[in-house]
PDB file of C-alpha atoms in Angstrom:
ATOM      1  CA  UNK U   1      67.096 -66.641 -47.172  1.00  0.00           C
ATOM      2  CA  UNK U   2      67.412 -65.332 -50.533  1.00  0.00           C
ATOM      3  CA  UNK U   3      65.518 -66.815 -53.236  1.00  0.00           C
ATOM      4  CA  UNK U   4      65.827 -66.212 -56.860  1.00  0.00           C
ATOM      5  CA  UNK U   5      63.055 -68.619 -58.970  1.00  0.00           C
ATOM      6  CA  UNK U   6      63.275 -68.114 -62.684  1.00  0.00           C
ATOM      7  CA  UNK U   7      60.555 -69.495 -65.323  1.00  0.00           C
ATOM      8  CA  UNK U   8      59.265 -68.964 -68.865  1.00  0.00           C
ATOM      9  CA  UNK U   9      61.363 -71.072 -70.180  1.00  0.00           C
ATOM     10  CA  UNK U  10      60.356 -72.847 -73.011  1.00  0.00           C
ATOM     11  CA  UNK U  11      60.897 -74.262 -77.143  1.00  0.00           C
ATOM     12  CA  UNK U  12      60.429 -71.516 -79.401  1.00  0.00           C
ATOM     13  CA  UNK U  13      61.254 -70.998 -83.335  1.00  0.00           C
ATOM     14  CA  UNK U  14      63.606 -68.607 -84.858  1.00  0.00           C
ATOM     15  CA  UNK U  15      62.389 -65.376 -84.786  1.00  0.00           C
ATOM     16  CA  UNK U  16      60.286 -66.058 -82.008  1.00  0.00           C
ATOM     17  CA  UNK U  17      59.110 -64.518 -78.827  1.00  0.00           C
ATOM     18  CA  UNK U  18      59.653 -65.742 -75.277  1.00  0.00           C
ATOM     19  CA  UNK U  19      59.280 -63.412 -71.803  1.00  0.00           C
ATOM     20  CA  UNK U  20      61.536 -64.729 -69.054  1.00  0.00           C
ATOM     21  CA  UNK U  21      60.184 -64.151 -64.964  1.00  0.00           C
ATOM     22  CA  UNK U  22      62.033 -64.306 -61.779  1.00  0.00           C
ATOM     23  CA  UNK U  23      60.233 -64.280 -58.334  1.00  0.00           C
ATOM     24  CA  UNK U  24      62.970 -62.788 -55.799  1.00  0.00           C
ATOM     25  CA  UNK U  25      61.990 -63.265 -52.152  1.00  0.00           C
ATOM     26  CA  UNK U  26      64.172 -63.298 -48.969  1.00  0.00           C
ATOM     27  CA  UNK U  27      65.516 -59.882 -49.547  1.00  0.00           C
ATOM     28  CA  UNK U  28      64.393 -55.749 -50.190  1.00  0.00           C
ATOM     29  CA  UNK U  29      64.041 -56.288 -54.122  1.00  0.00           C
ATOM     30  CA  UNK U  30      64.045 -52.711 -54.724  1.00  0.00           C
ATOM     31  CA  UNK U  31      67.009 -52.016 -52.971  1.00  0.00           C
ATOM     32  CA  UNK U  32      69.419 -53.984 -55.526  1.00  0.00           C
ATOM     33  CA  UNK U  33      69.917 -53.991 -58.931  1.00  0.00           C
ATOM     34  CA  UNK U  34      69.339 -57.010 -60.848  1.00  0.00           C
ATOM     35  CA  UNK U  35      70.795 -58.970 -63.838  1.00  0.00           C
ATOM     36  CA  UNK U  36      70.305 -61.758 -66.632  1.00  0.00           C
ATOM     37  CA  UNK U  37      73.523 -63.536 -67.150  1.00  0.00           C
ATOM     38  CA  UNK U  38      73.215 -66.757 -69.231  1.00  0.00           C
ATOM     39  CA  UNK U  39      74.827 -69.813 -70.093  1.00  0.00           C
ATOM     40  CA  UNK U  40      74.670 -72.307 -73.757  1.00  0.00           C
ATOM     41  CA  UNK U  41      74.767 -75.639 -73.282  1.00  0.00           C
ATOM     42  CA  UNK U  42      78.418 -77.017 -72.449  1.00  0.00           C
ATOM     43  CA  UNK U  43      79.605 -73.250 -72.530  1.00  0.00           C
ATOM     44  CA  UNK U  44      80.418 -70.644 -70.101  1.00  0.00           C
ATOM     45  CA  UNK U  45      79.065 -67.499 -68.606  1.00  0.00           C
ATOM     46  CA  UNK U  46      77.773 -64.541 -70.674  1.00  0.00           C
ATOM     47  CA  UNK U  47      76.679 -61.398 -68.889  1.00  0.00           C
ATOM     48  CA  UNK U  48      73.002 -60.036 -70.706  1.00  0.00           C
ATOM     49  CA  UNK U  49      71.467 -57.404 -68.976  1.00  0.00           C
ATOM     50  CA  UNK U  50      70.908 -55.141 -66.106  1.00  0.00           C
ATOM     51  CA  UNK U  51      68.442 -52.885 -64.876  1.00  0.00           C
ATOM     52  CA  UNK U  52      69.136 -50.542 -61.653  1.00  0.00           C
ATOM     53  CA  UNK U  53      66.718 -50.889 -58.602  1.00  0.00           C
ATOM     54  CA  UNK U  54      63.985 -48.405 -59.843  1.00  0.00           C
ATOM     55  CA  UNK U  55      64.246 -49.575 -63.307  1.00  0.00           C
ATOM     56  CA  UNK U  56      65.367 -46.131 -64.467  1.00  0.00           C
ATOM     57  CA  UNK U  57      68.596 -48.150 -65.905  1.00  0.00           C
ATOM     58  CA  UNK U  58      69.067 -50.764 -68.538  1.00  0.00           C
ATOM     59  CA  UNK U  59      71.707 -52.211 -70.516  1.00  0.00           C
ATOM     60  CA  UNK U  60      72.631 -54.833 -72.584  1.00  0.00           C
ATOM     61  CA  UNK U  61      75.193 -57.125 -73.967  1.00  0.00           C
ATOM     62  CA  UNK U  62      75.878 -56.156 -77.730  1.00  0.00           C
ATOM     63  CA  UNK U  63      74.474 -59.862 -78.591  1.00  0.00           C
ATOM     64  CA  UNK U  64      71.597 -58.775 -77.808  1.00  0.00           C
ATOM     65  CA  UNK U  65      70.967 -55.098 -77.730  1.00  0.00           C
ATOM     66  CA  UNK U  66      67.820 -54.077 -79.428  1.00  0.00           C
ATOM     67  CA  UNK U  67      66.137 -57.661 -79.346  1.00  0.00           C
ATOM     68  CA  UNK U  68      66.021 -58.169 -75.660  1.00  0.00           C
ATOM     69  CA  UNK U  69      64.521 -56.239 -73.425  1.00  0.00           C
ATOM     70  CA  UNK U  70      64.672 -56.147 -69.510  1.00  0.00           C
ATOM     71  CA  UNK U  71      62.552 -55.118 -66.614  1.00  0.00           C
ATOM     72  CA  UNK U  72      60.954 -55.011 -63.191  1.00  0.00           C
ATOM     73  CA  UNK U  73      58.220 -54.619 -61.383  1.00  0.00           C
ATOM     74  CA  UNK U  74      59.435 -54.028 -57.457  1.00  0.00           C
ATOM     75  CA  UNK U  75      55.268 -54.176 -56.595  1.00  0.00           C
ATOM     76  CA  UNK U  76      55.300 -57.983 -57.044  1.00  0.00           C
ATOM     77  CA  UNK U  77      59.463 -58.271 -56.538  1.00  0.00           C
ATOM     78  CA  UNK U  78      59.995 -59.232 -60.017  1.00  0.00           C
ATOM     79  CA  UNK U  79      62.032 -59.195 -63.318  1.00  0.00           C
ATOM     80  CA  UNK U  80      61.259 -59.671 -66.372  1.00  0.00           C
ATOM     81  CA  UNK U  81      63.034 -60.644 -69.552  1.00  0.00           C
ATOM     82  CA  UNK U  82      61.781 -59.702 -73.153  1.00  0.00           C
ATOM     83  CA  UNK U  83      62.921 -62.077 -75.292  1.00  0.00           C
ATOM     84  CA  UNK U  84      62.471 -61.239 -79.352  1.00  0.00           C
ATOM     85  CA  UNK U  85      63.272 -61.721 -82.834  1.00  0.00           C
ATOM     86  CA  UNK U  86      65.636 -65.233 -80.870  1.00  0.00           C
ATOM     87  CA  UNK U  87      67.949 -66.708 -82.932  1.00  0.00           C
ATOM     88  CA  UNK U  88      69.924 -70.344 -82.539  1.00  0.00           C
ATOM     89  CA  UNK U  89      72.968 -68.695 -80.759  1.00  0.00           C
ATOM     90  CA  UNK U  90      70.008 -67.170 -78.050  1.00  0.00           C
ATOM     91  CA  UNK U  91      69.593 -71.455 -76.750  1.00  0.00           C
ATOM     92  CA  UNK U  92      70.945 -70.951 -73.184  1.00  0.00           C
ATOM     93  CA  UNK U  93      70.058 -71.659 -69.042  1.00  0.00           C
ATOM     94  CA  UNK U  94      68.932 -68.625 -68.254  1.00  0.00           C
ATOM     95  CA  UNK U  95      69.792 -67.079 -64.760  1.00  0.00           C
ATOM     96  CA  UNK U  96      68.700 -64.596 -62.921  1.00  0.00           C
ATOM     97  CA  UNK U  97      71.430 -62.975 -60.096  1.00  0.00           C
ATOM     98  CA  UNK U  98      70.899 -60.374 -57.425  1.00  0.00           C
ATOM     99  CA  UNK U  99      73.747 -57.520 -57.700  1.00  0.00           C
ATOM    100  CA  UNK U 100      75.994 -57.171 -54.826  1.00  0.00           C
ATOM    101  CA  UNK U 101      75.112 -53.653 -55.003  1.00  0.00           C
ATOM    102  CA  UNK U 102      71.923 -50.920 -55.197  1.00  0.00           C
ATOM    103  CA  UNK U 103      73.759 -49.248 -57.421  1.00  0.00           C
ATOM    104  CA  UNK U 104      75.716 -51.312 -60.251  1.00  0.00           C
ATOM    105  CA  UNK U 105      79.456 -50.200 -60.983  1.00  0.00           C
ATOM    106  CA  UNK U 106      82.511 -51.651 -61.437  1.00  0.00           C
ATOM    107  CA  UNK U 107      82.775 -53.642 -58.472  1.00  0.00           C
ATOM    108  CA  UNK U 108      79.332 -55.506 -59.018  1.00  0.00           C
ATOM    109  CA  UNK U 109      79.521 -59.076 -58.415  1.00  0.00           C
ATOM    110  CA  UNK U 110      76.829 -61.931 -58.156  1.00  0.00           C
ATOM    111  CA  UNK U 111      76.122 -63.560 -54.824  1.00  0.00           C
ATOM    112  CA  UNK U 112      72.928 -65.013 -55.611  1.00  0.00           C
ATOM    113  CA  UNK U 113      71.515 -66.891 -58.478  1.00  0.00           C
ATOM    114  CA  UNK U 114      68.271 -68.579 -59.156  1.00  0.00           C
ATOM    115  CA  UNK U 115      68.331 -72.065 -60.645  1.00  0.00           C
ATOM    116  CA  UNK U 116      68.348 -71.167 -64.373  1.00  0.00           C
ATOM    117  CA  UNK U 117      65.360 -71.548 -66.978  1.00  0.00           C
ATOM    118  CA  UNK U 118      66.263 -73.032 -70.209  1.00  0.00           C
ATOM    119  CA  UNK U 119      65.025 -71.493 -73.022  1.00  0.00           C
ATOM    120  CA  UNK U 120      65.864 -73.366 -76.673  1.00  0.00           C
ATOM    121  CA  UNK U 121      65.758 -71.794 -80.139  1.00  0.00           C
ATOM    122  CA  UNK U 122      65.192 -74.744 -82.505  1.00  0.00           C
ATOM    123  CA  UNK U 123      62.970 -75.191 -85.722  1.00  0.00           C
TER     124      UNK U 123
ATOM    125  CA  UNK T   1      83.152 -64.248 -76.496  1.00  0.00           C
ATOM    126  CA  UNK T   2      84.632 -64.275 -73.126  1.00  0.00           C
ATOM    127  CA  UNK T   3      87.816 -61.371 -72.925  1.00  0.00           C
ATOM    128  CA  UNK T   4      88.942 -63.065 -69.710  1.00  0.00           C
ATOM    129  CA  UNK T   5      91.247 -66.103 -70.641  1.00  0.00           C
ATOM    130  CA  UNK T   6      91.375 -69.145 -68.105  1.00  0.00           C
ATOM    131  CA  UNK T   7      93.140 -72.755 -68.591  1.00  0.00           C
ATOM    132  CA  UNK T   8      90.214 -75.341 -69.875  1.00  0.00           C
ATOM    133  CA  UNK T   9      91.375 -77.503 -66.855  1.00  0.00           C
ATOM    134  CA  UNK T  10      93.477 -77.964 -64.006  1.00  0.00           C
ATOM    135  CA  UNK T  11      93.664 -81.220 -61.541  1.00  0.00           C
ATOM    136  CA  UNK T  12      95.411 -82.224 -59.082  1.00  0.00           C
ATOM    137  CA  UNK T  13      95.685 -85.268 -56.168  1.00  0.00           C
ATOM    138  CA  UNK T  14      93.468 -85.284 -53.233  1.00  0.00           C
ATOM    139  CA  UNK T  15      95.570 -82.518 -50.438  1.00  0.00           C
ATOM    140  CA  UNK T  16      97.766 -80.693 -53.197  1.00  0.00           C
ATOM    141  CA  UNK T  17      97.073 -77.359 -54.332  1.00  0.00           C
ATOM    142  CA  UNK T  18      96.183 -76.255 -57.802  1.00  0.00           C
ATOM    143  CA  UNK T  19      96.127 -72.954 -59.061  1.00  0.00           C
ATOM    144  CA  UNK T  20      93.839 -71.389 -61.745  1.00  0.00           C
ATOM    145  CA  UNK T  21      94.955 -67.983 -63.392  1.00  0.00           C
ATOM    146  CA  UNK T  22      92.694 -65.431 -65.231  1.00  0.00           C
ATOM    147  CA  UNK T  23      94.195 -63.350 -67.713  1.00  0.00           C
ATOM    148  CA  UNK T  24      92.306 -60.094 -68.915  1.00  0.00           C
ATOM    149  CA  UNK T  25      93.707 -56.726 -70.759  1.00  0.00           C
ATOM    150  CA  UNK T  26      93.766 -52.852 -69.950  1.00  0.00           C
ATOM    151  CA  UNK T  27      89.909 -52.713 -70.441  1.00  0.00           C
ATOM    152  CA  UNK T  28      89.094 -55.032 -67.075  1.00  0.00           C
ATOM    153  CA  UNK T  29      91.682 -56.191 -64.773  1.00  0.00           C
ATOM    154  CA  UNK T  30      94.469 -54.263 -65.962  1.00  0.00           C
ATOM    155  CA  UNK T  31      92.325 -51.410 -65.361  1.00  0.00           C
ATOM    156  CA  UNK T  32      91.878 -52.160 -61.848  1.00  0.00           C
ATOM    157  CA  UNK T  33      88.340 -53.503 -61.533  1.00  0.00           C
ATOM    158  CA  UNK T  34      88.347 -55.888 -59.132  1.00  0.00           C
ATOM    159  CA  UNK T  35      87.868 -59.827 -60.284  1.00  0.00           C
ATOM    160  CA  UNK T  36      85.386 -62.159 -58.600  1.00  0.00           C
ATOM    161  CA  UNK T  37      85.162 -66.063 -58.806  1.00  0.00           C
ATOM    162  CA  UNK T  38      82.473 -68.844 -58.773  1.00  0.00           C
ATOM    163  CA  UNK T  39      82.003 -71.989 -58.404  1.00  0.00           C
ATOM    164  CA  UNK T  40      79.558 -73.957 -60.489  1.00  0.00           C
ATOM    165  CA  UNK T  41      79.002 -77.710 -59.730  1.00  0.00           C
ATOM    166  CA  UNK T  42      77.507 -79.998 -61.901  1.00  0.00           C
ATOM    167  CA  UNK T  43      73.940 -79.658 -62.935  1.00  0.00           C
ATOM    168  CA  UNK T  44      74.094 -76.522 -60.405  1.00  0.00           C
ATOM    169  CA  UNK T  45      74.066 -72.184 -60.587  1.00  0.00           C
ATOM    170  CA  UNK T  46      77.013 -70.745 -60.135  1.00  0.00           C
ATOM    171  CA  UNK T  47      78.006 -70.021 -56.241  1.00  0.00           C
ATOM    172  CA  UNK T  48      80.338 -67.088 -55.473  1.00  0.00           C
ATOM    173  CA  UNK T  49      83.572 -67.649 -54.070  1.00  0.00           C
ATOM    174  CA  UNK T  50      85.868 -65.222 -53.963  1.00  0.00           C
ATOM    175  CA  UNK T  51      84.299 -61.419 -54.374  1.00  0.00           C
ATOM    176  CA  UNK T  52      87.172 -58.163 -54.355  1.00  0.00           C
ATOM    177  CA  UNK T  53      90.077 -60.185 -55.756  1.00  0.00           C
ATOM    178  CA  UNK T  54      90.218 -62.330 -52.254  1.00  0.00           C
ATOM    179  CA  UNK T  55      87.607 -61.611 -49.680  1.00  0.00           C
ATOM    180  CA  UNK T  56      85.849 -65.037 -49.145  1.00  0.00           C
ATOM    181  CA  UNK T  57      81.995 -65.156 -48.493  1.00  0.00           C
ATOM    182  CA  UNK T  58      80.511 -66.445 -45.228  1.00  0.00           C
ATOM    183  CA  UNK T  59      80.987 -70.051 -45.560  1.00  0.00           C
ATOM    184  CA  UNK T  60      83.758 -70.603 -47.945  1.00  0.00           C
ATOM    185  CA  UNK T  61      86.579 -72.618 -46.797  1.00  0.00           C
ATOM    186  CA  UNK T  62      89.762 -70.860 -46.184  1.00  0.00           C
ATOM    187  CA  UNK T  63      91.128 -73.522 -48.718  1.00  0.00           C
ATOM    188  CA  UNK T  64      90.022 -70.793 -51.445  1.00  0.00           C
ATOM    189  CA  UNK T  65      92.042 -67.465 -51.816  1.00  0.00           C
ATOM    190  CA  UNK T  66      92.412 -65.171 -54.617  1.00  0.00           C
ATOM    191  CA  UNK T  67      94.610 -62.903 -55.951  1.00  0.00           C
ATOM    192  CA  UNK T  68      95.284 -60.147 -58.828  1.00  0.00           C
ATOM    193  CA  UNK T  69      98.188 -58.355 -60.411  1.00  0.00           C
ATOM    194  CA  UNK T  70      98.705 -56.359 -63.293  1.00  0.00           C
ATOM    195  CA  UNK T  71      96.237 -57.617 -66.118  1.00  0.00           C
ATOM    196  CA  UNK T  72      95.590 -61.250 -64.388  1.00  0.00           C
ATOM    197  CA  UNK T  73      94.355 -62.807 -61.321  1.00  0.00           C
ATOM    198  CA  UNK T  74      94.475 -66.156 -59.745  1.00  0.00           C
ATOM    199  CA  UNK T  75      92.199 -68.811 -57.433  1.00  0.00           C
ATOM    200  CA  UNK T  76      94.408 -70.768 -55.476  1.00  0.00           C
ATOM    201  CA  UNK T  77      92.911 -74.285 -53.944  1.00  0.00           C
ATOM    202  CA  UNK T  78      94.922 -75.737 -51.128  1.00  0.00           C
ATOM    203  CA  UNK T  79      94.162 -79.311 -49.819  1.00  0.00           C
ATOM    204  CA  UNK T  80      92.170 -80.351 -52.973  1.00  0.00           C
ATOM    205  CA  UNK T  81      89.025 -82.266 -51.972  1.00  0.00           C
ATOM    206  CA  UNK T  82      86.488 -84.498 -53.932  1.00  0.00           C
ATOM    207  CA  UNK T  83      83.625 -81.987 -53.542  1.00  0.00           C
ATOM    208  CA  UNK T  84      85.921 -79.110 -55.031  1.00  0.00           C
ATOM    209  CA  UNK T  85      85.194 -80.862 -58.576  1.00  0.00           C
ATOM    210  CA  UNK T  86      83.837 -78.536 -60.291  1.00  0.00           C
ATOM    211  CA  UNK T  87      84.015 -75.557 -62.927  1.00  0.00           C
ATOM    212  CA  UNK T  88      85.685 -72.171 -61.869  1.00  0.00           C
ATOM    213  CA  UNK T  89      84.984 -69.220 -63.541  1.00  0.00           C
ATOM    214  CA  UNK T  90      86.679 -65.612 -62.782  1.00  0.00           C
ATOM    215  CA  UNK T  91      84.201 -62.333 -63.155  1.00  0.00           C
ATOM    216  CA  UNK T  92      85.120 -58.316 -64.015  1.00  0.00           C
ATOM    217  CA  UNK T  93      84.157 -55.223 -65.102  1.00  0.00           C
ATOM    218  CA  UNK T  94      84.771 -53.881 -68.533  1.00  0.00           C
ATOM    219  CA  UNK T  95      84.887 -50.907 -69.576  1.00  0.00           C
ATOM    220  CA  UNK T  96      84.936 -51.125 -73.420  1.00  0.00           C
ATOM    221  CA  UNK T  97      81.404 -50.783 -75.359  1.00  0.00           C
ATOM    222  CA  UNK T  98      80.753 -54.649 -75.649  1.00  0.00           C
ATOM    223  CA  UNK T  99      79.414 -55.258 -72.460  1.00  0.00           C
ATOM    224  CA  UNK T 100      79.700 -54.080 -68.839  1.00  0.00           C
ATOM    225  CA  UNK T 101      80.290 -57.210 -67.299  1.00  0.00           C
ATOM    226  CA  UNK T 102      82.666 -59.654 -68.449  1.00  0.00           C
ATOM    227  CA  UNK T 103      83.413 -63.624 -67.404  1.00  0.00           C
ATOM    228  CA  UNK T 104      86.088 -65.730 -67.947  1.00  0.00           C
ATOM    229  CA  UNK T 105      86.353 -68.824 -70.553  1.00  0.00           C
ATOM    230  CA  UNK T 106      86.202 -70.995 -67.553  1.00  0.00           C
ATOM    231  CA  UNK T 107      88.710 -74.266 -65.550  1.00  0.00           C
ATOM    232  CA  UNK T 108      86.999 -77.654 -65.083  1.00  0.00           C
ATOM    233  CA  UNK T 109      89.203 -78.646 -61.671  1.00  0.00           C
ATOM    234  CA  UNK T 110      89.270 -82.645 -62.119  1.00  0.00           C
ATOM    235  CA  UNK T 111      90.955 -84.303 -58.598  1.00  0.00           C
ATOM    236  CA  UNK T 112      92.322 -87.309 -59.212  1.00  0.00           C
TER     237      UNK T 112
END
């Protein structure tokens, strides 16, 4: 069974640092690629990051390219989220979902997601 | 935020069928990326339901189908059912410089 177990999640300030984890088991981690997709409180689905199964890949949502930064280390089957420089709008469950794919494209969907961490930026 | 438009809500009596549409542009469905759909139930992660415009997973009731044409696709319910309460949200690819992967706005269904 595929698990996806996110944590990290915490109460920081504004222009504060967090580092998101996710603990994938059930499944060949380094044969997918993974993602970040999160969701604010009462809101819907936003799409964050990606990184391809050797971690040769990342990208980012323009919201927040150059603040975030994502990665993996298929050793211990896990991902990572680098979380700076967080701003209000950056308050959000954060998942973690297993592509559908190795290799992201176009047809990449999402059938697995870990519970969400929920990380708040508050003063 | 979201590029791909759904109704807020939808609802519908226990055993009728409801029908929630997803309207996108020539940068994701209209390009012919294929649209996906979850299910999120309350206090819950999102579960997928419908992946390639209207294959259904192992273990999702043939009471789900999907479909796409032109710039929009659609999740059809048939025999609505109390545990089907939930929020629906459609999935694509884009291919303009915001971001590769886009989600819709999202439908709370409400059965009545």
């Amino acid at each position: 069974e595929v698990q996806l177990v996110e944590s990290g999640g915490v109460v920081v300030q504004p222009g504060g640092s967090l580092r998101l984890s996710c603990a994938a088991s059930g499944f060949t981690f380094d044969d997918y690629t993974m993602h970040w997709v999160r969701q604010a409180p009462g809101k819907g689905l936003e799409w964050v990051s990606l990184i391809s199964w050797d971690g040769g890949s990342t990208y980012y949502a323009d919201s927040v390219k150059g603040r975030f930064t994502i990665s993996r280390d298929n050793s211990k089957n896990s991902l990572y989220l680098q979380m700076n420089s967080l701003r209000t709008e950056d308050t959000a469950l954060y998942y973690c979902a297993k592509d559908s794919h190795r290799y992201y494209g176009s047809g990449s969907y999402y059938p697995h997601w870990g519970q969400g961490t929920l990380v708040t930026v508050s003063s | 935020q979201s590029v791909l438009t759904q109704p807020p809500s939808v609802s519908g009596a226990p055993g009728q069928r409801v029908t929630i549409s997803c309207t996108g542009s020539s940068s994701n469905i209209g390009a012919g990326y294929d649209v996906h759909w979850y299910q999120q139930l309350p206090g819950t992660a999102p579960k997928l339901l419908i992946y390639g415009n209207s294959n259904r997973p192992s273990g999702v009731p043939d009471r789900f189908s999907g479909s796409k044409s032109g710039t929009s696709a659609s999740l059809a319910i048939t025999g609505l059912q109390a545990e089907d309460e939930a929020d629906y949200y459609c999935q694509s690819y884009d291919s303009s410089l915001s971001a590769f992967y886009v989600f819709g706005t999202g439908t709370k269904v409400t059965v009545l």
